[in-house]
mmCIF file of C-alpha atoms in Angstrom:
data_model
loop_
_atom_site.group_PDB
_atom_site.id
_atom_site.type_symbol
_atom_site.label_atom_id
_atom_site.label_comp_id
_atom_site.label_asym_id
_atom_site.label_seq_id
_atom_site.Cartn_x
_atom_site.Cartn_y
_atom_site.Cartn_z
ATOM 1 C CA MET A 1 3.504 -22.811 20.716
ATOM 2 C CA THR A 2 3.670 -20.645 17.484
ATOM 3 C CA ALA A 3 1.414 -19.752 14.650
ATOM 4 C CA THR A 4 3.146 -17.336 11.809
ATOM 5 C CA LYS A 5 1.970 -15.841 8.649
ATOM 6 C CA GLN A 6 5.187 -14.973 6.965
ATOM 7 C CA ALA A 7 5.335 -11.539 4.476
ATOM 8 C CA VAL A 8 6.011 -12.384 0.820
ATOM 9 C CA ASP A 9 8.646 -9.373 -0.472
ATOM 10 C CA ILE A 10 11.006 -8.902 -3.357
ATOM 11 C CA THR A 11 13.373 -11.566 -2.079
ATOM 12 C CA ASP A 12 10.918 -14.296 -2.829
ATOM 13 C CA PHE A 13 10.661 -13.185 -6.653
ATOM 14 C CA LYS A 14 12.952 -14.585 -9.020
ATOM 15 C CA PRO A 15 12.089 -13.366 -12.583
ATOM 16 C CA ASP A 16 12.791 -15.317 -16.056
ATOM 17 C CA THR A 17 13.774 -11.735 -17.406
ATOM 18 C CA ALA A 18 16.392 -9.353 -17.443
ATOM 19 C CA VAL A 19 16.305 -5.484 -17.650
ATOM 20 C CA SER A 20 17.843 -5.828 -20.958
ATOM 21 C CA ASP A 21 14.629 -7.285 -22.058
ATOM 22 C CA PHE A 22 13.040 -4.291 -21.677
ATOM 23 C CA LEU A 23 15.885 -1.610 -22.812
ATOM 24 C CA THR A 24 18.240 -2.386 -25.253
ATOM 25 C CA VAL A 25 21.163 0.718 -25.921
ATOM 26 C CA LEU A 26 22.896 0.713 -29.245
ATOM 27 C CA GLU A 27 25.979 3.141 -30.499
ATOM 28 C CA VAL A 28 26.569 3.610 -33.796
ATOM 29 C CA ASP A 29 30.593 3.628 -34.901
ATOM 30 C CA SER A 30 32.320 5.818 -37.046
ATOM 31 C CA LYS A 31 31.862 3.237 -40.034
ATOM 32 C CA GLY A 32 27.909 3.414 -39.499
ATOM 33 C CA ASN A 33 27.741 -0.264 -38.089
ATOM 34 C CA GLY A 34 25.957 -1.133 -34.651
ATOM 35 C CA GLY A 35 22.478 0.539 -35.323
ATOM 36 C CA TYR A 36 19.054 -0.701 -35.415
ATOM 37 C CA LYS A 37 17.828 -3.381 -37.730
ATOM 38 C CA THR A 38 14.347 -4.277 -38.488
ATOM 39 C CA ASP A 39 15.514 -7.886 -39.293
ATOM 40 C CA ASP A 40 17.097 -7.956 -35.825
ATOM 41 C CA ALA A 41 14.338 -6.738 -33.849
ATOM 42 C CA ASP A 42 13.570 -9.992 -31.884
ATOM 43 C CA LYS A 43 17.141 -9.400 -30.548
ATOM 44 C CA TYR A 44 16.210 -6.429 -28.772
ATOM 45 C CA GLY A 45 14.135 -5.242 -25.662
ATOM 46 C CA LEU A 46 10.918 -3.443 -25.847
ATOM 47 C CA ILE A 47 12.570 -0.114 -26.252
ATOM 48 C CA VAL A 48 15.806 0.925 -28.163
ATOM 49 C CA LEU A 49 18.002 3.458 -27.506
ATOM 50 C CA GLN A 50 20.615 4.525 -30.216
ATOM 51 C CA LYS A 51 23.471 6.744 -30.003
ATOM 52 C CA ASN A 52 24.309 7.906 -33.600
ATOM 53 C CA GLN A 53 27.476 9.169 -34.781
ATOM 54 C CA ASN A 54 26.813 12.733 -34.490
ATOM 55 C CA GLY A 55 26.062 12.287 -31.102
ATOM 56 C CA SER A 56 22.594 12.641 -30.822
ATOM 57 C CA TYR A 57 20.043 9.730 -29.824
ATOM 58 C CA SER A 58 17.352 8.237 -31.533
ATOM 59 C CA VAL A 59 14.528 5.705 -29.964
ATOM 60 C CA PHE A 60 12.909 2.585 -31.529
ATOM 61 C CA THR A 61 10.125 0.772 -30.055
ATOM 62 C CA ASN A 62 9.998 -3.054 -30.173
ATOM 63 C CA LEU A 63 6.145 -3.603 -29.761
ATOM 64 C CA ASP A 64 6.184 -7.191 -30.866
ATOM 65 C CA THR A 65 3.793 -9.822 -28.939
ATOM 66 C CA ALA A 66 6.925 -11.851 -27.738
ATOM 67 C CA SER A 67 8.259 -8.219 -26.201
ATOM 68 C CA MET A 68 4.983 -7.501 -24.402
ATOM 69 C CA LEU A 69 5.059 -10.740 -22.960
ATOM 70 C CA GLU A 70 8.487 -10.411 -21.977
ATOM 71 C CA LEU A 71 7.481 -6.921 -20.413
ATOM 72 C CA ILE A 72 4.437 -8.394 -18.288
ATOM 73 C CA GLN A 73 6.485 -10.909 -16.931
ATOM 74 C CA LEU A 74 9.296 -8.151 -15.803
ATOM 75 C CA THR A 75 6.850 -6.006 -14.393
ATOM 76 C CA SER A 76 5.280 -9.016 -12.629
ATOM 77 C CA VAL A 77 7.857 -8.567 -9.997
ATOM 78 C CA LEU A 78 5.061 -6.120 -8.242
ATOM 79 C CA ALA A 79 3.070 -9.271 -7.550
ATOM 80 C CA SER A 80 5.948 -10.404 -5.042
ATOM 81 C CA VAL A 81 3.484 -9.983 -2.720
ATOM 82 C CA ASN A 82 0.809 -11.565 -0.304
ATOM 83 C CA TYR A 83 -2.096 -10.171 -2.102
ATOM 84 C CA TYR A 84 -1.940 -8.447 -5.549
ATOM 85 C CA ALA A 85 -4.707 -7.176 -7.926
ATOM 86 C CA SER A 86 -4.431 -4.695 -10.800
ATOM 87 C CA ALA A 87 -6.300 -3.694 -13.634
ATOM 88 C CA VAL A 88 -5.382 -1.255 -16.945
ATOM 89 C CA ALA A 89 -7.173 0.066 -19.660
ATOM 90 C CA GLY A 90 -6.181 1.917 -22.923
ATOM 91 C CA THR A 91 -7.829 3.696 -25.935
ATOM 92 C CA VAL A 92 -5.289 5.077 -28.335
ATOM 93 C CA MET A 93 -6.072 6.332 -31.881
ATOM 94 C CA GLU A 94 -4.118 7.666 -34.677
ATOM 95 C CA ARG A 95 -3.963 11.574 -34.624
ATOM 96 C CA LYS A 96 -2.156 11.738 -37.857
ATOM 97 C CA GLY A 97 -4.467 13.281 -40.691
ATOM 98 C CA ASP A 98 -7.953 13.682 -40.899
ATOM 99 C CA THR A 99 -9.709 13.150 -37.336
ATOM 100 C CA SER A 100 -12.852 14.518 -37.824
ATOM 101 C CA ASN A 101 -14.774 11.023 -38.034
ATOM 102 C CA GLN A 102 -12.896 10.031 -34.313
ATOM 103 C CA LYS A 103 -15.976 11.055 -31.822
ATOM 104 C CA ALA A 104 -15.341 10.207 -28.504
ATOM 105 C CA ALA A 105 -12.269 8.038 -27.162
ATOM 106 C CA VAL A 106 -13.293 6.207 -23.341
ATOM 107 C CA ALA A 107 -11.153 3.867 -20.967
ATOM 108 C CA GLY A 108 -11.891 3.015 -17.697
ATOM 109 C CA ALA A 109 -10.688 0.366 -15.385
ATOM 110 C CA VAL A 110 -12.053 -1.023 -11.886
ATOM 111 C CA SER A 111 -9.605 -2.655 -9.723
ATOM 112 C CA MET A 112 -10.862 -4.219 -6.390
ATOM 113 C CA LEU A 113 -8.913 -6.415 -3.966
ATOM 114 C CA PHE A 114 -10.454 -7.761 -0.833
ATOM 115 C CA ASN A 115 -8.603 -10.495 1.929
ATOM 116 C CA ASP A 116 -9.452 -11.593 4.946
ATOM 117 C CA SER A 117 -6.416 -13.192 7.522
ATOM 118 C CA VAL A 118 -6.814 -14.620 10.620
ATOM 119 C CA THR A 119 -3.837 -16.322 12.794
ATOM 120 C CA SER A 120 -4.219 -17.380 15.873
ATOM 121 C CA VAL A 121 -3.134 -19.978 18.807
ATOM 122 C CA ILE A 122 -5.848 -21.211 21.528
ATOM 123 C CA ILE A 123 -5.219 -23.034 24.600
ATOM 124 C CA GLY A 124 -8.468 -24.070 26.388
ATOM 125 C CA ASN A 125 -9.650 -23.815 29.663
ATOM 126 C CA ASP A 126 -7.992 -25.570 32.538
ATOM 127 C CA ALA A 127 -4.864 -26.119 30.807
ATOM 128 C CA LYS A 128 -1.780 -27.362 32.960
ATOM 129 C CA ILE A 129 1.862 -26.614 31.677
ATOM 130 C CA THR A 130 4.874 -27.331 33.572
ATOM 131 C CA THR A 131 8.699 -26.735 32.510
ATOM 132 C CA THR A 132 11.895 -25.780 33.904
ATOM 133 C CA GLY A 133 12.412 -23.897 30.703
ATOM 134 C CA ASP A 134 10.503 -21.296 28.696
ATOM 135 C CA THR A 135 6.910 -21.372 27.935
ATOM 136 C CA ARG A 136 6.231 -19.490 24.675
ATOM 137 C CA VAL A 137 2.538 -18.856 23.268
ATOM 138 C CA GLU A 138 2.834 -16.559 19.924
ATOM 139 C CA ALA A 139 1.081 -15.512 17.036
ATOM 140 C CA SER A 140 2.210 -13.420 14.194
ATOM 141 C CA SER A 141 1.038 -11.971 11.068
ATOM 142 C CA GLN A 142 3.062 -9.933 8.089
ATOM 143 C CA THR A 143 1.107 -9.044 5.144
ATOM 144 C CA ASN A 144 2.012 -7.307 2.145
ATOM 145 C CA THR A 145 -0.687 -5.940 -0.306
ATOM 146 C CA ARG A 146 -0.685 -4.040 -3.431
ATOM 147 C CA LEU A 147 -3.434 -2.799 -5.784
ATOM 148 C CA LEU A 148 -2.613 -0.868 -8.816
ATOM 149 C CA GLY A 149 -5.091 0.659 -11.365
ATOM 150 C CA GLY A 150 -4.562 2.567 -15.060
ATOM 151 C CA ALA A 151 -6.800 3.944 -17.615
ATOM 152 C CA LEU A 152 -5.258 5.766 -20.590
ATOM 153 C CA SER A 153 -7.228 7.490 -23.521
ATOM 154 C CA SER A 154 -5.120 9.177 -26.391
ATOM 155 C CA SER A 155 -7.004 10.261 -29.379
ATOM 156 C CA GLY A 156 -7.819 13.065 -31.786
ATOM 157 C CA ALA A 157 -11.355 12.665 -30.970
ATOM 158 C CA LYS A 158 -14.029 15.623 -30.115
ATOM 159 C CA ALA A 159 -14.005 14.060 -26.542
ATOM 160 C CA GLY A 160 -12.044 11.817 -24.440
ATOM 161 C CA ILE A 161 -12.643 10.208 -21.089
ATOM 162 C CA GLY A 162 -9.932 8.461 -18.790
ATOM 163 C CA LEU A 163 -12.090 7.106 -15.670
ATOM 164 C CA ASN A 164 -10.217 4.869 -12.859
ATOM 165 C CA VAL A 165 -11.845 3.295 -9.799
ATOM 166 C CA ALA A 166 -10.449 1.237 -7.105
ATOM 167 C CA THR A 167 -11.438 -0.066 -3.955
ATOM 168 C CA ALA A 168 -9.113 -2.440 -1.457
ATOM 169 C CA LYS A 169 -10.192 -3.807 1.787
ATOM 170 C CA GLN A 170 -8.010 -5.721 3.878
ATOM 171 C CA ASN A 171 -8.694 -7.410 7.495
ATOM 172 C CA ASP A 172 -5.949 -9.033 9.161
ATOM 173 C CA THR A 173 -6.439 -10.257 12.780
ATOM 174 C CA VAL A 174 -3.887 -12.154 15.256
ATOM 175 C CA CYS A 175 -5.480 -13.814 18.480
ATOM 176 C CA VAL A 176 -3.421 -15.752 21.117
ATOM 177 C CA THR A 177 -5.880 -17.018 23.793
ATOM 178 C CA LEU A 178 -4.996 -18.611 27.193
ATOM 179 C CA GLY A 179 -8.808 -19.955 28.341
ATOM 180 C CA ASN A 180 -10.106 -20.031 31.693
ATOM 181 C CA ALA A 181 -8.424 -21.669 34.987
ATOM 182 C CA PRO A 182 -4.922 -22.358 33.405
ATOM 183 C CA VAL A 183 -1.939 -23.456 35.681
ATOM 184 C CA ILE A 184 1.531 -22.348 34.254
ATOM 185 C CA THR A 185 4.887 -23.495 36.089
ATOM 186 C CA ALA A 186 7.820 -22.462 33.888
ATOM 187 C CA GLY A 187 11.105 -20.622 33.799
ATOM 188 C CA ILE A 188 9.825 -17.653 31.494
ATOM 189 C CA PHE A 189 6.326 -17.543 30.335
ATOM 190 C CA LYS A 190 5.443 -15.216 27.407
ATOM 191 C CA MET A 191 2.475 -14.890 25.268
ATOM 192 C CA ASN A 192 2.798 -12.184 22.230
ATOM 193 C CA SER A 193 0.449 -11.311 19.422
ATOM 194 C CA GLU A 194 1.873 -9.146 16.373
ATOM 195 C CA SER A 195 -0.020 -8.017 13.384
ATOM 196 C CA ILE A 196 2.216 -6.073 10.416
ATOM 197 C CA SER A 197 0.457 -4.762 7.893
ATOM 198 C CA ASP A 198 1.535 -2.590 4.420
ATOM 199 C CA LEU A 199 -1.025 -1.653 1.832
ATOM 200 C CA LEU A 200 -0.079 0.340 -1.383
ATOM 201 C CA VAL A 201 -2.704 1.480 -4.123
ATOM 202 C CA ILE A 202 -1.657 3.219 -6.864
ATOM 203 C CA THR A 203 -3.719 4.707 -9.773
ATOM 204 C CA ALA A 204 -3.416 6.720 -12.543
ATOM 205 C CA ALA A 205 -5.761 8.059 -15.245
ATOM 206 C CA ALA A 206 -4.484 10.132 -18.241
ATOM 207 C CA VAL A 207 -6.789 11.692 -21.470
ATOM 208 C CA ASN A 208 -5.315 13.674 -24.463
ATOM 209 C CA ALA A 209 -7.743 14.792 -26.616
ATOM 210 C CA SER A 210 -8.404 17.331 -29.316
ATOM 211 C CA GLY A 211 -11.800 18.600 -27.866
ATOM 212 C CA THR A 212 -13.258 18.097 -24.191
ATOM 213 C CA SER A 213 -10.880 15.692 -21.866
ATOM 214 C CA VAL A 214 -11.832 14.456 -18.731
ATOM 215 C CA GLY A 215 -9.932 12.338 -16.234
ATOM 216 C CA GLY A 216 -10.946 11.147 -12.958
ATOM 217 C CA ALA A 217 -10.130 8.812 -10.194
ATOM 218 C CA LEU A 218 -12.310 7.388 -7.300
ATOM 219 C CA ASN A 219 -10.293 5.640 -4.432
ATOM 220 C CA VAL A 220 -11.673 3.626 -1.630
ATOM 221 C CA VAL A 221 -9.252 2.014 1.079
ATOM 222 C CA ILE A 222 -10.101 0.408 4.343
ATOM 223 C CA ASN A 223 -7.385 -1.586 5.955
ATOM 224 C CA ASP A 224 -8.622 -3.130 9.706
ATOM 225 C CA THR A 225 -6.050 -4.736 11.673
ATOM 226 C CA GLY A 226 -5.872 -6.245 14.925
ATOM 227 C CA ALA A 227 -3.447 -8.298 17.762
ATOM 228 C CA GLU A 228 -4.891 -9.716 21.047
ATOM 229 C CA SER A 229 -3.460 -11.490 23.531
ATOM 230 C CA ASN A 230 -5.897 -12.688 26.359
ATOM 231 C CA VAL A 231 -5.609 -14.758 29.440
ATOM 232 C CA GLY A 232 -8.952 -15.890 31.092
ATOM 233 C CA ASN A 233 -10.250 -15.584 34.397
ATOM 234 C CA GLY A 234 -8.693 -17.691 37.353
ATOM 235 C CA ALA A 235 -5.221 -18.084 35.745
ATOM 236 C CA ASN A 236 -2.377 -19.205 37.896
ATOM 237 C CA ILE A 237 1.125 -18.595 36.550
ATOM 238 C CA LEU A 238 4.446 -18.893 38.647
ATOM 239 C CA THR A 239 7.658 -18.114 36.837
ATOM 240 C CA SER A 240 11.462 -18.015 38.036
ATOM 241 C CA GLY A 241 11.786 -15.574 35.265
ATOM 242 C CA ASP A 242 10.126 -12.841 33.411
ATOM 243 C CA VAL A 243 6.207 -13.203 32.549
ATOM 244 C CA GLU A 244 5.400 -11.070 29.434
ATOM 245 C CA ILE A 245 1.813 -10.910 27.915
ATOM 246 C CA ARG A 246 1.972 -8.261 24.800
ATOM 247 C CA SER A 247 0.172 -7.199 21.599
ATOM 248 C CA ASP A 248 1.806 -5.287 18.863
ATOM 249 C CA VAL A 249 0.177 -3.778 15.875
ATOM 250 C CA LYS A 250 2.157 -2.101 12.695
ATOM 251 C CA SER A 251 -0.115 -0.828 9.960
ATOM 252 C CA ASN A 252 0.715 1.365 6.933
ATOM 253 C CA VAL A 253 -1.412 2.614 4.407
ATOM 254 C CA THR A 254 -0.080 4.279 1.227
ATOM 255 C CA LEU A 255 -2.529 5.873 -1.618
ATOM 256 C CA GLY A 256 -1.103 7.348 -4.420
ATOM 257 C CA SER A 257 -3.341 8.759 -7.506
ATOM 258 C CA VAL A 258 -2.469 10.865 -10.592
ATOM 259 C CA THR A 259 -4.906 12.093 -13.135
ATOM 260 C CA VAL A 260 -3.772 14.316 -16.222
ATOM 261 C CA SER A 261 -6.005 15.758 -18.594
ATOM 262 C CA ILE A 262 -4.869 17.737 -21.744
ATOM 263 C CA SER A 263 -7.121 19.224 -24.214
ATOM 264 C CA GLY A 264 -4.821 20.489 -27.096
ATOM 265 C CA GLY A 265 -6.117 20.121 -30.429
ATOM 266 C CA GLN A 266 -8.074 22.737 -32.854
ATOM 267 C CA ASP A 267 -11.798 21.902 -31.220
ATOM 268 C CA LYS A 268 -12.500 24.137 -27.946
ATOM 269 C CA GLY A 269 -13.214 21.873 -25.476
ATOM 270 C CA ALA A 270 -12.778 22.077 -21.651
ATOM 271 C CA SER A 271 -10.268 20.133 -19.508
ATOM 272 C CA VAL A 272 -11.338 18.367 -16.287
ATOM 273 C CA GLY A 273 -9.161 16.462 -13.759
ATOM 274 C CA ALA A 274 -10.379 15.235 -10.597
ATOM 275 C CA ILE A 275 -9.583 12.839 -7.730
ATOM 276 C CA VAL A 276 -11.817 11.623 -4.730
ATOM 277 C CA SER A 277 -10.148 9.809 -2.274
ATOM 278 C CA VAL A 278 -11.091 7.622 0.744
ATOM 279 C CA ALA A 279 -8.570 6.150 3.188
ATOM 280 C CA SER A 280 -9.638 4.629 6.342
ATOM 281 C CA ASN A 281 -7.364 2.828 8.893
ATOM 282 C CA ALA A 282 -8.866 0.554 12.007
ATOM 283 C CA SER A 283 -6.224 -0.966 14.325
ATOM 284 C CA LYS A 284 -6.714 -2.613 17.787
ATOM 285 C CA ALA A 285 -3.958 -3.722 20.138
ATOM 286 C CA GLU A 286 -5.248 -5.584 23.086
ATOM 287 C CA ALA A 287 -3.365 -7.505 26.067
ATOM 288 C CA THR A 288 -5.552 -8.799 29.209
ATOM 289 C CA LEU A 289 -5.142 -10.904 31.932
ATOM 290 C CA GLY A 290 -8.503 -11.710 33.444
ATOM 291 C CA ASP A 291 -10.293 -11.497 36.758
ATOM 292 C CA ASN A 292 -8.970 -13.256 40.011
ATOM 293 C CA ALA A 293 -5.670 -14.322 37.832
ATOM 294 C CA THR A 294 -2.642 -15.011 40.306
ATOM 295 C CA VAL A 295 0.685 -14.124 38.828
ATOM 296 C CA THR A 296 4.210 -14.228 40.531
ATOM 297 C CA SER A 297 7.106 -13.774 38.841
ATOM 298 C CA GLY A 298 10.923 -14.291 39.672
ATOM 299 C CA ALA A 299 11.848 -11.323 37.598
ATOM 300 C CA ASN A 300 9.646 -8.860 35.931
ATOM 301 C CA ILE A 301 5.851 -8.801 34.990
ATOM 302 C CA THR A 302 4.751 -6.682 31.997
ATOM 303 C CA ILE A 303 1.544 -6.621 30.250
ATOM 304 C CA SER A 304 1.658 -3.867 27.165
ATOM 305 C CA ALA A 305 -0.289 -3.200 23.961
ATOM 306 C CA LYS A 306 1.446 -1.227 21.355
ATOM 307 C CA ASN A 307 -0.145 0.252 18.302
ATOM 308 C CA THR A 308 1.334 2.156 15.440
ATOM 309 C CA GLU A 309 -0.361 3.256 12.520
ATOM 310 C CA GLN A 310 0.663 5.542 9.355
ATOM 311 C CA VAL A 311 -1.828 6.670 6.728
ATOM 312 C CA ILE A 312 -0.593 8.663 3.663
ATOM 313 C CA SER A 313 -2.162 10.081 0.709
ATOM 314 C CA VAL A 314 -0.624 11.240 -2.329
ATOM 315 C CA LEU A 315 -3.169 13.168 -4.972
ATOM 316 C CA ALA A 316 -2.203 15.158 -8.173
ATOM 317 C CA ALA A 317 -4.648 16.164 -10.524
ATOM 318 C CA VAL A 318 -3.459 18.391 -13.771
ATOM 319 C CA ALA A 319 -5.571 19.992 -16.600
ATOM 320 C CA ARG A 320 -4.516 21.760 -19.400
ATOM 321 C CA SER A 321 -6.431 23.243 -22.288
ATOM 322 C CA GLY A 322 -5.482 25.118 -25.514
ATOM 323 C CA ASN A 323 -8.474 27.060 -26.014
ATOM 324 C CA GLY A 324 -11.297 26.529 -23.463
ATOM 325 C CA GLY A 325 -11.789 26.132 -19.559
ATOM 326 C CA ALA A 326 -9.840 23.903 -17.268
ATOM 327 C CA GLY A 327 -10.460 22.646 -13.953
ATOM 328 C CA ALA A 328 -8.327 20.243 -11.399
ATOM 329 C CA GLY A 329 -9.556 19.171 -8.048
ATOM 330 C CA THR A 330 -8.755 16.591 -5.426
ATOM 331 C CA VAL A 331 -10.806 15.774 -2.407
ATOM 332 C CA SER A 332 -8.921 13.500 0.260
ATOM 333 C CA VAL A 333 -10.736 11.920 3.370
ATOM 334 C CA LEU A 334 -8.270 10.150 5.852
ATOM 335 C CA THR A 335 -9.843 8.492 8.972
ATOM 336 C CA THR A 336 -8.052 6.425 11.743
ATOM 337 C CA ASP A 337 -9.739 4.280 14.600
ATOM 338 C CA ALA A 338 -6.946 3.289 16.780
ATOM 339 C CA ARG A 339 -7.748 1.426 19.867
ATOM 340 C CA THR A 340 -5.080 0.368 22.186
ATOM 341 C CA ILE A 341 -5.915 -1.552 25.587
ATOM 342 C CA ALA A 342 -3.661 -3.265 28.567
ATOM 343 C CA GLY A 343 -5.898 -4.373 31.120
ATOM 344 C CA VAL A 344 -5.770 -6.287 34.591
ATOM 345 C CA GLY A 345 -9.179 -7.924 35.679
ATOM 346 C CA ASN A 346 -11.072 -7.555 38.896
ATOM 347 C CA GLY A 347 -9.498 -9.457 42.051
ATOM 348 C CA ALA A 348 -6.057 -9.932 39.852
ATOM 349 C CA LYS A 349 -2.918 -10.380 42.343
ATOM 350 C CA LEU A 350 0.619 -9.888 40.440
ATOM 351 C CA THR A 351 3.564 -10.418 42.255
ATOM 352 C CA ALA A 352 7.366 -9.644 41.080
ATOM 353 C CA LYS A 353 10.751 -9.758 42.502
ATOM 354 C CA LYS A 354 11.373 -6.743 40.104
ATOM 355 C CA ASP A 355 9.220 -4.747 37.996
ATOM 356 C CA VAL A 356 5.460 -4.871 37.532
ATOM 357 C CA ALA A 357 4.430 -2.665 34.284
ATOM 358 C CA VAL A 358 1.109 -2.318 32.419
ATOM 359 C CA PHE A 359 0.737 0.035 29.869
ATOM 360 C CA ALA A 360 -0.744 0.869 26.207
ATOM 361 C CA ASP A 361 0.942 2.996 23.929
ATOM 362 C CA SER A 362 -0.466 4.428 20.495
ATOM 363 C CA GLU A 363 0.931 6.495 17.966
ATOM 364 C CA ALA A 364 -1.268 7.665 14.554
ATOM 365 C CA LYS A 365 0.317 9.794 12.015
ATOM 366 C CA LEU A 366 -2.192 10.959 8.906
ATOM 367 C CA ILE A 367 -0.504 12.426 6.106
ATOM 368 C CA ASP A 368 -1.420 14.558 2.976
ATOM 369 C CA LEU A 369 0.729 15.598 -0.028
ATOM 370 C CA MET A 370 -1.435 17.230 -2.822
ATOM 371 C CA PHE A 371 -0.089 18.985 -6.209
ATOM 372 C CA GLU A 372 0.464 22.574 -5.778
ATOM 373 C CA ARG A 373 2.723 23.824 -8.661
ATOM 374 C CA LEU A 374 0.147 24.069 -10.963
ATOM 375 C CA LEU A 375 -0.951 27.772 -10.001
ATOM 376 C CA GLU A 376 2.880 28.638 -10.775
ATOM 377 C CA GLU A 377 3.382 26.933 -14.270
ATOM 378 C CA LEU A 378 -0.133 28.564 -15.207
ATOM 379 C CA GLU A 379 0.535 31.947 -14.157
ATOM 380 C CA GLU A 380 3.933 32.011 -16.132
ATOM 381 C CA LYS A 381 2.087 30.728 -19.335
ATOM 382 C CA GLY A 382 -0.645 33.287 -18.673
ATOM 383 C CA GLN A 383 -3.525 30.719 -18.586
ATOM 384 C CA LEU A 384 -4.772 30.958 -14.986
ATOM 385 C CA GLU A 385 -7.556 32.877 -16.153
ATOM 386 C CA ASN A 386 -8.798 29.765 -17.666
ATOM 387 C CA THR A 387 -8.026 27.122 -14.855
ATOM 388 C CA VAL A 388 -9.652 26.291 -11.740
ATOM 389 C CA ILE A 389 -8.059 24.364 -8.917
ATOM 390 C CA ILE A 390 -9.601 22.967 -5.749
ATOM 391 C CA GLY A 391 -7.844 21.006 -3.122
ATOM 392 C CA MET A 392 -9.690 19.782 -0.046
ATOM 393 C CA THR A 393 -8.588 17.464 2.611
ATOM 394 C CA ASP A 394 -10.471 16.013 5.900
ATOM 395 C CA HIS A 395 -8.738 14.047 8.861
ATOM 396 C CA TYR A 396 -10.643 12.141 11.316
ATOM 397 C CA THR A 397 -8.880 10.700 14.163
ATOM 398 C CA TYR A 398 -10.901 8.706 16.645
ATOM 399 C CA GLY A 399 -10.319 5.697 19.357
ATOM 400 C CA TYR A 400 -9.113 5.434 22.894
ATOM 401 C CA LYS A 401 -5.953 4.371 24.590
ATOM 402 C CA ASN A 402 -6.807 2.152 27.771
ATOM 403 C CA MET A 403 -4.927 0.890 31.040
ATOM 404 C CA ASP A 404 -7.194 -0.738 33.352
#
């Protein structure tokens, strides 16, 4: 008896376009033929790279509607996952000539993704299963989730702002339940639950203005996963082979965020780049045998719960100002709540010809990667006195591992 939620990945994606729809490479021969022609624009990709007779290179862009649609189709490979959301916003103003009438350029994007998934196998009370072969009661879920957000502001305006807000909340629960007073007679009895989740969030905000420029990102990511294998009270299990009651949780959360803020015109203006990110992962693995259960095995009895989680945060904030002050800051908060439980109830009796094992195993990793090259580059350029850099990170780990 099996319930399975399968992961969607890159192997499930069959694009209608190829890389050539994005990039075309041309080479001019000794007679001057083979170069870029405006009349043949529909034959080229979005970007055209041309090698000239003298060995230099020229780059052309082919930003017509058809090419843009092909690019969107090509990048939709990112949607080859179970859950996907993206939001991108941009403001671009011509920087040539007189830009005094450009007062402000603002771009902002908000991307949100919420999903709630339950995969379960349930056998009710007083069930009776008799077989000379194997009895397997299993449920598994594999989930790939992606959230992308971006904001771009480029102009000759006196003020430029690019802000990105991203929120992702994922809840994935896997349950295998055998009710009270079951009677199981089999060669092998296996009861397994498994939850595997991969959550990736990437955001970017870039600002380039003549005056004051502000680039910012706020990211909140919450991942909640669990796998439970529970046998009710009064169970009677008799096998000639192994008895297994297992739960396994593997969760991975990756958050990447970049802000770039550049103030490079004649107007004196500050440049600020800032990121605030919170990533929280909660996971529960539980495998239990109820009160007054009797389990007799001709081989091994194993009751185990395993919990493995990893949270990675990669943040980079860059600010540069030609005539004013500059400040770059990142704040990262990572939390994990891991609960791993393997339990045998009161009055239970376990008899095995070989081994009896009851164990809970939990492992949690929290990793921060921060941008640190800014100081060196600014010091080399003599801009350090006009720059403020702030980096702060906090990790919170709580939870428990229990064997009863």
